[in-house]
Amino acid sequence: MRTPLALLATCAVIAPAQAHRGHDSLALVTLADGRVTVSHRFEAHDIEPALAKIAPAAQVSLDDPAAVAALVSYVQRRFVLTIDGKPVALTHVATDLSHSQVRIDYAGKAPRKPKTVAVRSTVLTDVYRAQVNQVNVRQGNVVKSLTLRGGTGGSVTL
């Protein structure tokens, strides 16, 4: 018979192993007034090990400005946004590393009344085989979601 303390210790070891089942990210695409913003969110514990591949010349740390700059450029190259059949140029706006999440924001121009939004995301698919990139597209009170695996793309109709 196990003691309550031994059972508690066993649960403490098992819980963290089950807590993170895979690698995933979230991108929120917001359309309003002829503008589009894209906010990427990642878990810091997924990003730091990935820096070895993303920024091989930098330190594998979010404390290294060179690694963060390489990450910003990497995400921008590997996330392609198309609105009504036209590619959207995105410009880096901000990076927030202040929590356990990494948040990278971009902005661009969009049609005032977009009809379709297409996304292709290969972010971290070259690092993690099971990477899942979820994209939520918001216009006003309407939110539509895409789940992208293996560098696939998808589109939503607004």
mmCIF file of C-alpha atoms in Angstrom:
data_model
loop_
_atom_site.group_PDB
_atom_site.id
_atom_site.type_symbol
_atom_site.label_atom_id
_atom_site.label_comp_id
_atom_site.label_asym_id
_atom_site.label_seq_id
_atom_site.Cartn_x
_atom_site.Cartn_y
_atom_site.Cartn_z
ATOM 1 C CA MET A 1 0.000 0.000 0.000
ATOM 2 C CA ARG A 2 1.333 3.419 -0.959
ATOM 3 C CA THR A 3 1.509 6.217 1.500
ATOM 4 C CA PRO A 4 -0.268 9.459 0.640
ATOM 5 C CA LEU A 5 3.095 11.223 0.422
ATOM 6 C CA ALA A 6 4.438 8.668 -2.088
ATOM 7 C CA LEU A 7 1.263 8.980 -4.173
ATOM 8 C CA LEU A 8 1.561 12.762 -4.142
ATOM 9 C CA ALA A 9 5.204 12.558 -5.234
ATOM 10 C CA THR A 10 4.275 10.205 -8.102
ATOM 11 C CA CYS A 11 1.550 12.595 -9.291
ATOM 12 C CA ALA A 12 3.960 15.546 -9.123
ATOM 13 C CA VAL A 13 6.365 13.727 -11.470
ATOM 14 C CA ILE A 14 3.677 12.565 -13.929
ATOM 15 C CA ALA A 15 1.712 15.855 -14.194
ATOM 16 C CA PRO A 16 4.458 17.988 -15.800
ATOM 17 C CA ALA A 17 5.180 15.263 -18.334
ATOM 18 C CA GLN A 18 1.542 15.265 -19.432
ATOM 19 C CA ALA A 19 1.053 19.034 -19.251
ATOM 20 C CA HIS A 20 2.693 19.835 -22.603
ATOM 21 C CA ARG A 21 1.575 17.317 -25.209
ATOM 22 C CA GLY A 22 2.794 19.047 -28.342
ATOM 23 C CA HIS A 23 4.182 22.152 -29.917
ATOM 24 C CA ASP A 24 1.698 24.787 -30.940
ATOM 25 C CA SER A 25 1.345 28.468 -31.603
ATOM 26 C CA LEU A 26 -1.482 30.939 -31.927
ATOM 27 C CA ALA A 27 -1.708 33.789 -34.408
ATOM 28 C CA LEU A 28 -4.499 36.334 -34.168
ATOM 29 C CA VAL A 29 -5.241 38.173 -37.431
ATOM 30 C CA THR A 30 -7.406 41.248 -36.810
ATOM 31 C CA LEU A 31 -8.985 43.215 -39.648
ATOM 32 C CA ALA A 32 -10.327 46.721 -39.009
ATOM 33 C CA ASP A 33 -10.581 50.005 -40.907
ATOM 34 C CA GLY A 34 -8.281 49.091 -43.788
ATOM 35 C CA ARG A 35 -5.579 47.686 -41.480
ATOM 36 C CA VAL A 36 -4.545 44.208 -40.477
ATOM 37 C CA THR A 37 -2.613 43.236 -37.393
ATOM 38 C CA VAL A 38 -1.085 39.832 -36.768
ATOM 39 C CA SER A 39 -0.112 38.823 -33.260
ATOM 40 C CA HIS A 40 1.871 35.586 -32.913
ATOM 41 C CA ARG A 41 2.028 33.895 -29.514
ATOM 42 C CA PHE A 42 4.397 31.115 -28.554
ATOM 43 C CA GLU A 43 5.397 29.414 -25.342
ATOM 44 C CA ALA A 44 8.905 30.547 -24.383
ATOM 45 C CA HIS A 45 9.863 26.943 -23.587
ATOM 46 C CA ASP A 46 9.133 26.051 -27.241
ATOM 47 C CA ILE A 47 10.978 29.038 -28.707
ATOM 48 C CA GLU A 48 14.260 28.967 -26.783
ATOM 49 C CA PRO A 49 15.345 25.474 -27.939
ATOM 50 C CA ALA A 50 14.212 26.357 -31.492
ATOM 51 C CA LEU A 51 16.634 29.294 -31.551
ATOM 52 C CA ALA A 52 19.487 26.854 -32.188
ATOM 53 C CA LYS A 53 18.054 26.312 -35.683
ATOM 54 C CA ILE A 54 16.433 29.732 -36.215
ATOM 55 C CA ALA A 55 19.480 31.768 -35.123
ATOM 56 C CA PRO A 56 22.518 29.467 -35.212
ATOM 57 C CA ALA A 57 24.992 32.350 -34.899
ATOM 58 C CA ALA A 58 23.302 33.698 -31.752
ATOM 59 C CA GLN A 59 22.984 32.407 -28.228
ATOM 60 C CA VAL A 60 20.112 29.984 -27.614
ATOM 61 C CA SER A 61 18.401 32.491 -25.347
ATOM 62 C CA LEU A 62 15.624 35.051 -25.552
ATOM 63 C CA ASP A 63 18.010 37.337 -23.645
ATOM 64 C CA ASP A 64 20.187 37.640 -26.768
ATOM 65 C CA PRO A 65 18.992 40.537 -28.991
ATOM 66 C CA ALA A 66 20.504 38.845 -32.074
ATOM 67 C CA ALA A 67 18.456 35.696 -31.421
ATOM 68 C CA VAL A 68 15.272 37.746 -30.977
ATOM 69 C CA ALA A 69 15.938 39.697 -34.191
ATOM 70 C CA ALA A 70 16.457 36.434 -36.076
ATOM 71 C CA LEU A 71 13.214 35.066 -34.591
ATOM 72 C CA VAL A 72 11.251 38.154 -35.694
ATOM 73 C CA SER A 73 12.611 37.817 -39.243
ATOM 74 C CA TYR A 74 12.010 34.042 -39.271
ATOM 75 C CA VAL A 75 8.344 34.386 -38.269
ATOM 76 C CA GLN A 76 7.803 37.134 -40.834
ATOM 77 C CA ARG A 77 9.217 34.936 -43.642
ATOM 78 C CA ARG A 78 7.280 31.816 -42.655
ATOM 79 C CA PHE A 79 3.809 33.353 -42.191
ATOM 80 C CA VAL A 80 2.179 34.380 -45.471
ATOM 81 C CA LEU A 81 -1.079 36.317 -45.406
ATOM 82 C CA THR A 82 -3.262 36.865 -48.476
ATOM 83 C CA ILE A 83 -6.448 38.919 -48.467
ATOM 84 C CA ASP A 84 -8.835 38.692 -51.417
ATOM 85 C CA GLY A 85 -6.112 36.993 -53.436
ATOM 86 C CA LYS A 86 -3.460 39.659 -52.841
ATOM 87 C CA PRO A 87 -0.384 39.136 -50.627
ATOM 88 C CA VAL A 88 -0.177 41.443 -47.627
ATOM 89 C CA ALA A 89 3.171 42.959 -46.666
ATOM 90 C CA LEU A 90 3.572 42.868 -42.893
ATOM 91 C CA THR A 91 5.875 45.105 -40.883
ATOM 92 C CA HIS A 92 7.184 44.229 -37.434
ATOM 93 C CA VAL A 93 5.570 46.409 -34.760
ATOM 94 C CA ALA A 94 6.520 44.963 -31.365
ATOM 95 C CA THR A 95 7.951 41.993 -29.486
ATOM 96 C CA ASP A 96 6.958 41.176 -25.916
ATOM 97 C CA LEU A 97 9.155 38.758 -23.953
ATOM 98 C CA SER A 98 7.973 39.768 -20.505
ATOM 99 C CA HIS A 99 6.024 36.612 -19.649
ATOM 100 C CA SER A 100 6.299 32.876 -20.259
ATOM 101 C CA GLN A 101 4.857 33.628 -23.686
ATOM 102 C CA VAL A 102 6.653 35.252 -26.595
ATOM 103 C CA ARG A 103 4.445 37.679 -28.505
ATOM 104 C CA ILE A 104 5.464 39.127 -31.869
ATOM 105 C CA ASP A 105 3.204 41.667 -33.594
ATOM 106 C CA TYR A 106 3.103 42.779 -37.227
ATOM 107 C CA ALA A 107 0.837 45.196 -39.128
ATOM 108 C CA GLY A 108 -0.132 45.894 -42.712
ATOM 109 C CA LYS A 109 -2.795 47.326 -45.003
ATOM 110 C CA ALA A 110 -6.017 45.478 -45.864
ATOM 111 C CA PRO A 111 -9.101 46.175 -47.949
ATOM 112 C CA ARG A 112 -11.895 47.896 -46.013
ATOM 113 C CA LYS A 113 -14.343 45.045 -46.664
ATOM 114 C CA PRO A 114 -12.277 41.888 -47.165
ATOM 115 C CA LYS A 115 -14.075 38.758 -48.320
ATOM 116 C CA THR A 116 -11.443 36.021 -47.932
ATOM 117 C CA VAL A 117 -8.322 35.612 -45.854
ATOM 118 C CA ALA A 118 -5.780 32.917 -46.694
ATOM 119 C CA VAL A 119 -2.842 31.953 -44.515
ATOM 120 C CA ARG A 120 0.138 29.687 -45.012
ATOM 121 C CA SER A 121 2.232 29.105 -41.938
ATOM 122 C CA THR A 122 5.442 27.099 -41.787
ATOM 123 C CA VAL A 123 6.454 28.666 -38.471
ATOM 124 C CA LEU A 124 8.405 26.081 -36.445
ATOM 125 C CA THR A 125 7.459 23.211 -38.782
ATOM 126 C CA ASP A 126 11.161 22.896 -39.648
ATOM 127 C CA VAL A 127 11.980 22.559 -35.949
ATOM 128 C CA TYR A 128 9.126 20.468 -34.506
ATOM 129 C CA ARG A 129 7.608 17.637 -36.535
ATOM 130 C CA ALA A 130 4.255 17.853 -34.730
ATOM 131 C CA GLN A 131 3.998 21.668 -34.797
ATOM 132 C CA VAL A 132 0.416 22.976 -34.960
ATOM 133 C CA ASN A 133 -0.197 26.610 -35.888
ATOM 134 C CA GLN A 134 -3.657 27.857 -35.005
ATOM 135 C CA VAL A 135 -4.790 31.074 -36.665
ATOM 136 C CA ASN A 136 -7.835 33.035 -35.532
ATOM 137 C CA VAL A 137 -9.120 35.610 -38.011
ATOM 138 C CA ARG A 138 -11.195 38.388 -36.450
ATOM 139 C CA GLN A 139 -13.263 41.035 -38.176
ATOM 140 C CA GLY A 140 -15.607 42.902 -35.840
ATOM 141 C CA ASN A 141 -17.408 40.334 -33.692
ATOM 142 C CA VAL A 142 -16.758 37.472 -36.132
ATOM 143 C CA VAL A 143 -13.882 35.087 -35.412
ATOM 144 C CA LYS A 144 -12.993 32.157 -37.663
ATOM 145 C CA SER A 145 -10.259 29.640 -36.932
ATOM 146 C CA LEU A 146 -7.753 27.676 -38.968
ATOM 147 C CA THR A 147 -5.631 24.798 -37.670
ATOM 148 C CA LEU A 148 -2.497 24.379 -39.790
ATOM 149 C CA ARG A 149 -0.180 21.366 -39.572
ATOM 150 C CA GLY A 150 2.956 20.527 -41.502
ATOM 151 C CA GLY A 151 3.236 23.887 -43.203
ATOM 152 C CA THR A 152 -0.229 23.712 -44.730
ATOM 153 C CA GLY A 153 -2.385 26.664 -45.591
ATOM 154 C CA GLY A 154 -6.035 27.455 -45.247
ATOM 155 C CA SER A 155 -8.573 30.185 -45.844
ATOM 156 C CA VAL A 156 -11.716 31.624 -44.320
ATOM 157 C CA THR A 157 -14.583 33.521 -45.876
ATOM 158 C CA LEU A 158 -15.754 36.561 -43.956
#
